[in-house]
XYZ file of C-alpha atoms in Angstrom:
684
model
C 108.863 190.927 82.330
C 109.363 187.977 78.764
C 107.522 184.690 78.990
C 109.701 181.853 79.750
C 109.062 179.561 76.768
C 110.469 175.897 77.100
C 110.651 173.821 74.309
C 108.351 170.595 73.796
C 106.656 168.382 72.302
C 102.876 166.709 71.502
C 103.092 163.414 73.061
C 98.840 162.258 70.937
C 98.374 159.749 68.921
C 98.836 161.882 65.195
C 101.439 161.384 63.237
C 102.676 165.237 63.098
C 104.617 164.544 66.514
C 104.705 168.218 66.434
C 107.472 170.737 67.909
C 106.133 173.056 70.183
C 106.328 176.336 72.156
C 104.631 176.074 75.548
C 104.521 179.759 77.896
C 105.475 178.988 81.096
C 103.626 181.297 83.678
C 105.006 179.631 86.900
C 106.249 176.252 87.760
C 102.578 174.863 87.875
C 100.883 176.724 84.812
C 101.149 177.151 81.481
C 100.242 179.992 79.097
C 99.581 179.386 75.083
C 101.246 176.401 73.059
C 101.839 177.463 69.772
C 104.597 175.641 67.266
C 107.758 175.784 66.672
C 108.307 177.964 63.821
C 111.734 176.888 62.962
C 111.183 173.241 62.688
C 110.390 172.449 58.784
C 108.114 170.293 59.244
C 105.367 171.537 62.067
C 106.674 175.031 60.532
C 105.177 177.057 63.431
C 100.844 174.839 63.172
C 99.771 173.370 65.318
C 95.937 171.938 65.619
C 93.631 174.142 67.913
C 93.255 171.005 69.976
C 97.190 171.328 71.471
C 97.444 174.839 70.556
C 93.898 174.975 73.898
C 96.212 172.213 76.024
C 95.933 174.776 78.544
C 92.072 174.133 79.422
C 94.100 170.534 78.812
C 96.349 170.201 81.516
C 94.850 172.840 84.097
C 91.141 171.733 83.993
C 89.738 171.265 87.364
C 88.409 167.503 86.424
C 91.835 165.833 86.082
C 92.523 163.522 88.815
C 95.068 164.764 91.221
C 94.264 162.013 94.363
C 94.285 158.164 93.654
C 90.960 156.939 94.176
C 89.410 153.628 95.167
C 85.893 152.307 94.627
C 83.321 151.987 98.102
C 80.172 151.205 95.576
C 79.255 148.993 92.801
C 81.048 149.410 89.394
C 80.134 152.404 87.580
C 77.875 153.980 90.456
C 80.747 156.997 90.854
C 81.373 155.751 94.601
C 85.215 156.369 95.692
C 87.320 157.596 98.466
C 90.497 158.558 98.223
C 94.466 156.325 99.114
C 97.104 157.362 99.622
C 99.511 155.946 96.870
C 100.756 153.110 99.100
C 97.646 151.992 99.317
C 97.051 151.847 95.979
C 100.114 150.782 94.769
C 100.195 147.378 97.631
C 96.123 147.074 96.710
C 97.363 146.565 92.964
C 100.253 143.900 93.298
C 98.002 142.182 95.891
C 95.096 141.491 93.198
C 97.979 140.556 90.453
C 99.788 137.948 92.585
C 96.029 136.776 94.018
C 95.033 136.437 89.819
C 98.619 134.123 89.201
C 97.868 132.550 92.506
C 94.628 130.937 90.976
C 95.044 131.085 87.480
C 98.702 131.676 86.759
C 100.674 134.778 85.459
C 98.036 135.278 81.998
C 95.379 135.849 83.686
C 97.549 138.809 84.463
C 96.815 141.270 81.349
C 98.583 145.017 81.846
C 96.962 146.733 79.132
C 97.763 149.746 77.586
C 97.706 151.766 74.196
C 99.044 155.194 72.544
C 97.023 157.986 74.477
C 101.003 159.342 75.212
C 103.536 158.192 72.304
C 106.362 158.533 74.236
C 108.431 155.477 73.842
C 109.469 155.375 77.757
C 106.027 156.187 78.845
C 104.049 154.476 76.345
C 106.144 151.409 76.095
C 107.579 150.953 79.400
C 103.786 148.453 80.847
C 105.862 146.167 78.408
C 108.948 145.703 80.455
C 106.001 144.718 83.607
C 104.696 141.706 81.438
C 107.478 140.502 79.770
C 109.430 139.857 83.533
C 106.453 138.375 85.082
C 105.116 136.820 82.626
C 101.665 138.332 82.443
C 99.153 137.814 78.974
C 100.953 139.562 75.602
C 99.388 142.569 73.715
C 98.959 141.998 70.420
C 97.538 145.698 69.468
C 95.754 145.814 66.930
C 93.618 148.921 67.362
C 95.264 150.979 64.591
C 98.089 150.329 61.860
C 98.202 146.438 62.148
C 95.995 146.666 58.977
C 97.370 149.415 57.120
C 101.231 148.351 57.540
C 100.481 145.250 56.615
C 99.594 146.273 53.266
C 102.038 148.706 52.929
C 104.483 146.087 53.806
C 103.158 143.999 51.444
C 104.588 145.784 48.565
C 107.325 147.855 49.444
C 108.555 145.771 51.712
C 110.050 148.845 54.511
C 107.979 150.870 56.455
C 109.099 154.180 55.148
C 108.882 157.240 52.180
C 109.270 160.250 50.710
C 110.207 162.887 53.160
C 106.098 164.652 53.951
C 107.879 167.978 53.616
C 108.390 166.855 49.761
C 105.103 168.077 49.295
C 105.598 171.120 48.988
C 107.949 170.230 45.747
C 105.252 168.334 44.180
C 102.874 169.210 41.362
C 99.939 166.714 43.013
C 99.105 165.399 46.204
C 96.529 162.918 46.530
C 95.182 162.689 50.361
C 93.780 159.281 50.060
C 91.370 157.709 52.870
C 93.614 160.835 55.761
C 91.462 163.817 56.911
C 94.305 165.956 57.468
C 92.613 169.220 58.644
C 91.112 166.798 61.339
C 94.404 164.666 62.199
C 97.292 166.264 60.608
C 97.179 169.789 59.969
C 100.579 170.340 59.094
C 100.646 168.492 55.621
C 97.988 170.788 55.116
C 101.203 173.311 55.577
C 102.961 172.156 53.045
C 100.182 171.314 50.592
C 99.410 174.970 50.773
C 103.046 175.596 49.955
C 103.276 173.247 46.703
C 99.673 175.248 45.664
C 101.464 178.601 46.151
C 104.877 178.302 44.535
C 103.779 175.524 41.570
C 100.292 175.467 41.392
C 100.250 172.442 42.345
C 96.776 170.417 42.712
C 95.603 168.300 45.565
C 93.629 165.581 45.082
C 91.588 164.032 47.829
C 89.868 160.146 47.795
C 87.371 159.231 50.647
C 83.922 158.173 51.691
C 83.131 161.695 52.510
C 83.556 165.282 51.640
C 85.835 165.708 55.047
C 86.889 168.952 55.736
C 90.409 168.258 53.509
C 87.483 167.356 50.398
C 86.329 170.620 51.278
C 89.989 172.519 50.253
C 90.945 170.076 47.607
C 90.558 170.924 43.596
C 89.752 167.099 43.311
C 87.342 165.184 45.615
C 86.140 161.589 44.342
C 84.037 159.634 47.113
C 83.917 156.149 47.558
C 82.356 153.817 48.667
C 83.550 152.555 52.244
C 86.134 149.343 51.113
C 85.896 150.482 47.989
C 88.987 151.812 47.480
C 90.782 149.023 45.795
C 88.469 148.884 43.075
C 88.772 152.922 42.270
C 93.082 152.045 42.909
C 92.816 149.139 39.661
C 90.241 151.250 37.495
C 93.337 153.951 37.957
C 96.034 152.003 36.891
C 93.901 150.382 34.217
C 94.112 153.374 32.479
C 97.577 153.905 33.445
C 98.242 150.841 30.797
C 96.134 151.923 28.704
C 97.014 155.160 28.014
C 100.893 155.150 28.057
C 101.398 156.441 31.467
C 103.108 153.674 33.117
C 106.931 154.010 32.921
C 108.055 150.739 31.578
C 111.719 150.975 31.803
C 111.074 151.873 36.225
C 108.803 148.673 35.994
C 111.095 146.119 34.804
C 113.506 147.449 37.242
C 112.087 148.005 39.889
C 109.147 145.838 40.506
C 108.140 142.003 40.536
C 105.094 141.199 37.732
C 104.748 144.300 35.352
C 103.031 141.929 32.977
C 100.736 139.926 35.318
C 99.258 143.563 36.837
C 99.148 144.525 33.064
C 97.176 141.343 32.275
C 95.315 140.794 34.968
C 93.969 145.006 35.276
C 92.346 144.588 31.591
C 89.098 143.914 32.508
C 89.705 146.273 35.610
C 88.309 149.446 34.093
C 86.562 152.640 34.644
C 83.392 151.330 34.041
C 83.690 147.796 36.590
C 85.225 150.529 39.452
C 82.184 153.339 38.974
C 79.624 150.028 40.196
C 81.457 148.778 42.724
C 83.186 152.485 44.059
C 80.177 154.628 42.974
C 82.733 157.248 41.791
C 81.512 158.269 38.577
C 83.476 156.959 35.526
C 84.607 160.292 34.283
C 85.661 161.575 37.421
C 87.991 158.154 37.580
C 89.478 158.502 33.918
C 90.273 162.109 34.758
C 91.807 161.676 37.966
C 93.833 158.588 35.848
C 94.910 161.208 33.726
C 96.331 163.985 35.950
C 97.625 161.174 37.963
C 99.786 159.510 34.989
C 100.471 162.742 33.364
C 102.219 164.719 36.637
C 105.578 162.786 37.231
C 106.123 164.712 40.603
C 102.794 163.093 42.278
C 102.506 162.779 46.000
C 100.691 159.448 47.135
C 99.447 161.091 51.307
C 98.484 157.179 52.165
C 96.457 157.774 55.679
C 94.368 155.200 57.680
C 91.207 155.299 57.399
C 90.371 153.372 54.176
C 93.115 150.281 56.105
C 90.422 149.676 59.229
C 88.494 147.293 56.879
C 88.577 143.886 56.893
C 90.124 144.101 53.576
C 92.262 147.545 54.214
C 95.569 146.079 53.390
C 94.521 144.320 50.179
C 92.842 148.473 49.719
C 96.148 149.912 51.316
C 98.169 147.587 48.578
C 96.379 148.669 45.519
C 96.872 152.724 46.282
C 100.440 151.788 47.127
C 101.342 150.132 43.349
C 100.499 154.006 42.254
C 103.867 155.562 41.910
C 105.266 151.388 41.295
C 103.282 151.947 37.834
C 104.325 155.622 36.965
C 108.298 155.890 38.013
C 106.288 158.717 40.685
C 109.312 157.193 43.742
C 112.077 158.811 41.095
C 111.248 162.575 41.464
C 111.663 164.612 44.209
C 107.817 165.655 45.607
C 106.961 162.087 44.184
C 106.253 158.762 45.682
C 104.492 157.918 48.694
C 104.300 158.253 52.495
C 102.085 156.610 55.165
C 104.962 155.737 57.593
C 108.371 155.974 58.460
C 108.810 153.448 61.323
C 112.032 152.056 59.885
C 114.446 154.390 59.658
C 114.678 154.986 63.756
C 115.717 151.794 64.141
C 115.067 151.848 67.763
C 116.479 149.121 70.020
C 113.536 148.765 73.040
C 114.912 146.326 75.780
C 115.454 148.136 77.949
C 112.487 149.823 77.824
C 110.386 146.743 77.226
C 112.227 144.093 78.338
C 112.338 142.699 74.791
C 115.206 140.100 77.156
C 112.891 138.553 79.033
C 110.094 137.574 76.291
C 109.297 134.019 76.780
C 107.130 132.945 73.097
C 105.365 130.468 74.773
C 103.278 133.575 76.482
C 100.112 133.751 75.311
C 98.834 137.471 72.879
C 95.341 138.821 73.162
C 93.975 140.510 70.820
C 93.463 144.223 72.552
C 90.684 145.098 70.068
C 88.688 141.625 71.173
C 88.856 142.928 74.754
C 84.621 142.636 75.256
C 84.968 139.037 74.635
C 88.439 138.174 76.506
C 86.540 140.151 79.632
C 83.439 137.633 78.753
C 84.452 134.749 78.726
C 84.931 133.932 74.551
C 87.598 131.199 74.805
C 88.652 131.186 71.197
C 89.331 135.027 72.269
C 91.484 134.277 75.293
C 93.301 131.759 73.251
C 92.003 129.049 74.572
C 93.358 130.309 78.166
C 93.411 131.251 81.516
C 90.673 133.589 82.110
C 91.696 137.183 82.581
C 91.166 138.028 86.183
C 93.281 141.641 87.150
C 94.237 144.536 84.470
C 96.932 147.503 84.889
C 95.945 149.897 82.416
C 97.420 152.845 80.642
C 97.179 155.785 78.185
C 93.449 154.014 76.208
C 90.087 153.831 76.688
C 88.706 150.756 76.090
C 85.419 151.052 77.298
C 84.684 153.876 74.843
C 87.596 153.218 71.656
C 87.519 149.730 71.516
C 85.059 147.680 69.093
C 81.922 145.998 70.804
C 81.880 148.122 73.206
C 78.571 146.725 74.687
C 80.671 143.670 75.140
C 83.374 145.627 76.745
C 81.249 147.567 79.249
C 79.830 143.764 80.698
C 83.285 142.870 80.872
C 84.487 145.792 82.987
C 81.768 144.961 85.289
C 82.455 141.318 86.127
C 82.574 140.732 90.218
C 85.974 138.671 89.650
C 88.136 141.175 87.956
C 89.906 143.455 89.348
C 91.110 146.747 87.235
C 93.634 149.127 88.264
C 93.258 152.843 85.670
C 96.379 155.476 85.620
C 94.195 158.288 83.702
C 94.464 161.854 83.625
C 90.590 162.102 84.174
C 87.390 159.897 85.114
C 87.475 157.960 81.769
C 84.276 155.831 80.811
C 87.207 152.846 81.648
C 88.001 154.162 84.943
C 84.657 154.759 85.700
C 84.292 150.706 85.858
C 87.923 150.854 87.629
C 88.580 149.094 91.237
C 91.442 152.118 91.596
C 91.858 155.173 89.652
C 95.644 156.740 89.642
C 96.278 160.229 88.206
C 98.511 160.323 85.560
C 100.544 163.054 84.513
C 100.340 164.942 81.086
C 103.578 165.680 79.259
C 104.296 168.758 80.482
C 105.054 167.049 83.928
C 107.438 163.949 83.060
C 110.571 163.463 80.128
C 110.102 161.253 77.478
C 111.297 160.417 73.474
C 108.947 161.022 71.146
C 109.274 159.314 67.749
C 107.250 160.924 64.632
C 105.712 159.410 61.614
C 103.963 161.946 58.840
C 107.636 163.151 59.360
C 111.484 162.328 60.240
C 112.192 163.979 63.719
C 113.587 162.061 66.807
C 112.773 164.568 69.814
C 112.418 164.802 73.747
C 109.996 166.178 76.256
C 110.860 167.520 78.996
C 109.340 168.319 82.444
C 108.137 172.437 81.779
C 106.025 172.668 85.160
C 105.327 170.260 88.642
C 102.539 167.877 87.764
C 99.036 168.490 89.689
C 98.628 167.067 92.860
C 99.827 163.813 93.362
C 99.972 162.672 89.600
C 102.549 160.063 88.914
C 103.865 159.178 85.092
C 103.390 155.864 84.066
C 106.903 155.255 84.633
C 107.193 155.306 87.911
C 104.254 153.530 88.499
C 105.578 150.832 86.436
C 108.855 150.971 88.611
C 107.209 151.056 92.341
C 104.699 147.810 90.804
C 108.000 145.822 90.116
C 109.334 146.351 93.542
C 106.285 145.676 95.001
C 105.974 142.291 93.021
C 109.860 141.485 92.597
C 109.932 142.234 89.254
C 113.766 142.706 88.514
C 114.813 144.492 85.337
C 117.646 146.614 85.046
C 115.049 149.645 83.391
C 112.980 149.312 86.096
C 116.268 151.525 88.370
C 115.922 153.943 86.091
C 114.739 157.262 85.826
C 113.302 158.217 82.671
C 115.776 160.767 81.478
C 118.654 158.145 81.897
C 115.812 155.642 79.801
C 116.153 158.312 77.017
C 119.657 158.413 77.512
C 120.622 154.579 77.402
C 117.419 154.534 74.337
C 119.143 156.601 72.196
C 123.172 155.221 72.584
C 121.922 151.595 72.225
C 119.969 152.596 69.106
C 123.112 154.117 66.917
C 121.406 158.312 67.902
C 123.289 160.664 69.471
C 123.127 160.946 73.453
C 119.653 162.761 75.403
C 121.495 165.740 76.247
C 122.547 166.248 72.290
C 119.138 166.043 71.273
C 117.507 168.085 73.472
C 119.956 170.511 73.763
C 120.071 170.820 69.324
C 115.809 170.476 70.683
C 115.133 167.628 67.403
C 117.312 164.631 65.273
C 116.073 164.656 61.727
C 116.716 160.884 60.736
C 115.076 161.512 56.948
C 117.567 158.940 55.353
C 118.782 160.012 52.118
C 116.471 160.911 48.551
C 118.041 157.665 46.983
C 116.746 155.991 50.598
C 113.899 157.002 51.163
C 112.892 156.865 47.358
C 113.881 153.426 46.836
C 115.779 154.204 44.460
C 118.510 151.690 46.062
C 115.668 149.230 45.684
C 112.990 148.293 47.758
C 112.759 146.726 51.114
C 112.398 142.889 50.425
C 115.037 140.304 49.322
C 115.155 141.287 46.004
C 114.286 144.833 45.863
C 111.557 144.727 43.974
C 107.891 146.037 44.476
C 105.896 143.723 44.794
C 102.171 143.909 42.247
C 101.971 139.705 43.640
C 102.186 139.801 47.950
C 104.037 136.771 49.907
C 100.230 137.083 51.898
C 100.170 133.249 53.310
C 103.305 134.730 54.864
C 100.869 136.230 58.283
C 99.400 132.650 58.194
C 96.207 133.355 56.114
C 94.392 131.125 53.690
C 95.597 132.607 50.857
C 92.461 132.182 48.943
C 91.580 134.873 51.535
C 93.375 137.637 49.556
C 93.987 138.436 45.907
C 96.825 137.326 44.443
C 96.595 140.786 41.899
C 96.308 144.550 43.464
C 91.599 143.980 43.367
C 88.890 144.808 45.173
C 88.339 142.676 47.808
C 85.570 141.373 48.429
C 85.100 140.925 51.613
C 83.854 143.534 54.182
C 80.392 143.812 56.220
C 78.422 143.856 52.984
C 75.086 145.923 53.304
C 71.744 143.653 53.286
C 68.170 143.381 53.251
C 68.172 144.208 56.625
C 71.357 147.031 57.330
C 71.184 148.577 54.098
C 73.900 150.922 55.347
C 77.424 151.273 55.542
C 78.497 153.266 58.130
C 82.057 155.274 58.918
C 83.270 156.232 62.409
C 85.472 158.757 61.444
C 87.989 160.982 63.718
C 86.876 165.015 64.488
C 88.567 167.955 64.212
C 88.056 168.533 67.931
C 88.587 165.368 69.717
C 91.805 162.992 69.499
C 89.815 159.178 70.210
C 88.287 160.566 73.697
C 91.109 162.716 73.942
C 90.074 166.740 74.285
C 86.806 165.664 74.575
C 86.343 166.784 78.058
C 87.437 170.452 77.421
C 84.809 172.908 76.944
C 86.397 173.913 73.715
C 86.238 171.184 72.651
C 82.863 170.048 73.261
C 81.875 173.693 72.460
C 82.627 173.480 68.620
C 81.406 169.608 68.323
C 78.239 170.259 69.851
C 76.443 166.529 69.844
C 76.620 163.272 68.345
C 75.667 163.471 65.009
C 74.687 160.831 62.167
C 75.121 162.457 58.517
C 72.694 161.020 55.812
C 72.613 161.386 52.419
C 69.216 163.333 51.420
C 67.936 160.985 49.416
C 68.156 158.375 52.384
C 66.330 161.228 54.739
C 64.149 161.435 52.272
C 63.289 157.482 51.444
C 63.297 157.070 55.111
C 61.174 159.726 55.504
C 63.098 161.451 58.232
C 64.484 165.437 58.635
C 67.250 167.076 59.527
C 67.736 166.726 63.099
C 65.499 164.379 63.748
C 66.443 161.973 66.063
C 67.420 158.733 65.026
C 68.283 154.483 65.676
C 70.952 153.324 63.551
C 71.714 149.490 64.758
C 72.696 146.310 63.592
C 73.109 142.652 65.439
C 75.640 144.086 68.410
C 73.472 146.956 69.510
C 71.814 150.744 68.597
C 72.902 154.001 69.384
C 70.137 157.413 69.383
C 71.852 159.543 67.505
C 70.623 163.807 65.633
C 70.794 163.031 62.140
C 71.770 166.021 59.790
C 71.429 165.949 55.774
C 74.882 165.963 54.416
C 74.873 165.552 50.200
C 78.314 165.643 50.591
C 78.782 161.382 50.648
C 76.988 158.859 48.417
C 73.576 157.401 49.147
C 73.646 154.375 51.378
C 77.187 155.372 53.723
C 76.475 157.840 56.706
C 79.247 158.971 58.550
C 79.486 159.594 62.594
C 82.268 161.890 62.942
C 84.331 161.941 66.621
C 84.599 158.644 69.367
C 82.414 160.558 71.855
C 82.472 159.703 75.894
C 79.181 156.616 76.365
C 76.969 159.955 78.261
C 76.918 162.057 75.642
C 74.403 158.739 73.823
C 70.970 159.111 75.135
C 71.175 155.284 76.211
C 74.576 155.387 78.239
C 76.986 154.381 74.857
C 78.880 155.014 72.249
C 78.956 154.378 68.820
C 81.571 151.606 68.732
C 78.597 149.610 70.348
C 78.308 148.926 66.799
C 81.645 148.455 65.335
C 83.032 144.894 65.291
C 85.720 143.615 66.715
C 86.620 140.938 63.447
C 90.566 141.305 62.802
C 91.067 142.117 59.568
C 93.147 140.907 56.875
C 95.797 139.289 56.707
C 96.410 138.791 59.852
C 93.914 141.014 61.914
C 93.502 144.953 62.857
C 90.401 146.235 63.938
C 87.844 146.779 61.407
C 86.183 150.055 62.691
C 84.807 151.768 59.234
C 83.521 147.936 58.122
C 79.952 147.863 59.536
C 76.916 146.797 58.293
C 73.916 148.955 59.859
C 69.988 149.116 59.821
C 68.969 153.338 60.026
C 64.978 154.497 61.321
C 63.425 156.783 63.003
C 64.175 156.908 66.840
């Protein structure tokens, strides 16, 4: 009997949003998961995590019944309760919190455990209708968006599939072998069919760098200096496209004069890349018309991350690479979808007077920091969906302290008993993407896709949309979105946004939203009113002191610099087998990753009298953690790398790597600085 193969979409927080083919064994069981071979971006390839998805959806530790805490927070004492009792308890806590402290004391909290628009973002509809505190989402793209938009004016770029037509692909600040494997599919085509070169720029020799023709290893937070030195060479050695600069950019003469002192020697002293390597890369980039920069997120997660992203985006504007197929750059394609999310998010009910709380500062918020609370009332009730802040948020010692407050009520809607769920009062079982309907946009490509329910939910697991609508009934929240099914929400949102209806896209498997070449390559002008790429961004419009941001691209020296007390720079990088904290519970991922490990340059180990494999303590003024050292020559001395966001209990002392990262906002308008951390290192 032939297998039933159903098409679906990977919902996880990855730019690929892969088109999937799922083996359905029966009404409750899946088999293998493959990439859709006939999707021109996914091209039959998915990461090992998603290929093993049956491990996750059928995991014996998945939550299947609502739970109520019976002992102290974090002690693990629970009893099963009904859904009605659980939802009544949550609604009652929200009402009491609002009565005592005002509606802003309730803070719905979410992020990207699913990237589906209905299931992820519907929590905002409840927030807006009820006047609960807003969430300023800063974990991922706040800094990178600011940097990309500063130059281009629009979050879009060259079609990702054009990498196969490139002669030079530059992966800058990303590790697609770990985080976006489909990039490597198109890189491989270009190398095989065109003899293209792959250049990787990162803070350590990643799995992607291992496959590269050229690897430039930068010190964390110094990519802007490297980009400036490359631009210096482009101008000095005749690689600048003067005609393109005159037509499409705002201040080329000022930029060239500014860069006169940003020599490779100047940059090398800052970024750690040898002068000869800077020169060789700059000359190769300048001489290659079809040069494609795939800008990652990693190098933007720093206090100067927006300035760094802006500096890198200047390169194709100098050489005119945007003019060519296989040329230009891509960071994300958000602008091309032009969603109307009023129905999903209740955008017609936003009250601008309601405060917005920075999700990255949840530790400060829950421990009563007045500035983080925007001088408003305490947060005393929360619903958390699709994220695990007890592990993933910065300053996790503060986060965990805040969650243990006796006067804080927390409900967590989750698939597993995560570190956050373990600190909750009520835990609700959540569906996986295979057990509900939703719609997805991509960041790294251009397809709109719909995922329909493939199998029945496990036990009593419920979708995010249902939970939000049921709470709305109990709270008296009224909005048309609360009365629709997830499928109807998908259909109405598509039609309101000017796209084909849900059934049409579902029947066709996907809809390619890529604009024409001239639009994607800014041939018709960049996204600013004058159509010019801006070497001189209007940073002051973000509400920050303009003296903090460089007037022209530069090394913005506003990072957490190493000093005598904290001589190392830590990057908490993504691992191959985890996706944030998703997949950290599956046997295949845990076996591959082993244990929390710190990559340290052999010279640093020798200088400190430490050995490969030794237990070491890493810390700063926020806290410390114990890991095992790994001698690793593929980074610069003074840089240390910890891959993967491990559960807190994977560490000896029960707290993970984000105990060390700061919740200070990046410039110019916030954003998490996960890769901008000065630390000390010693024997454990």
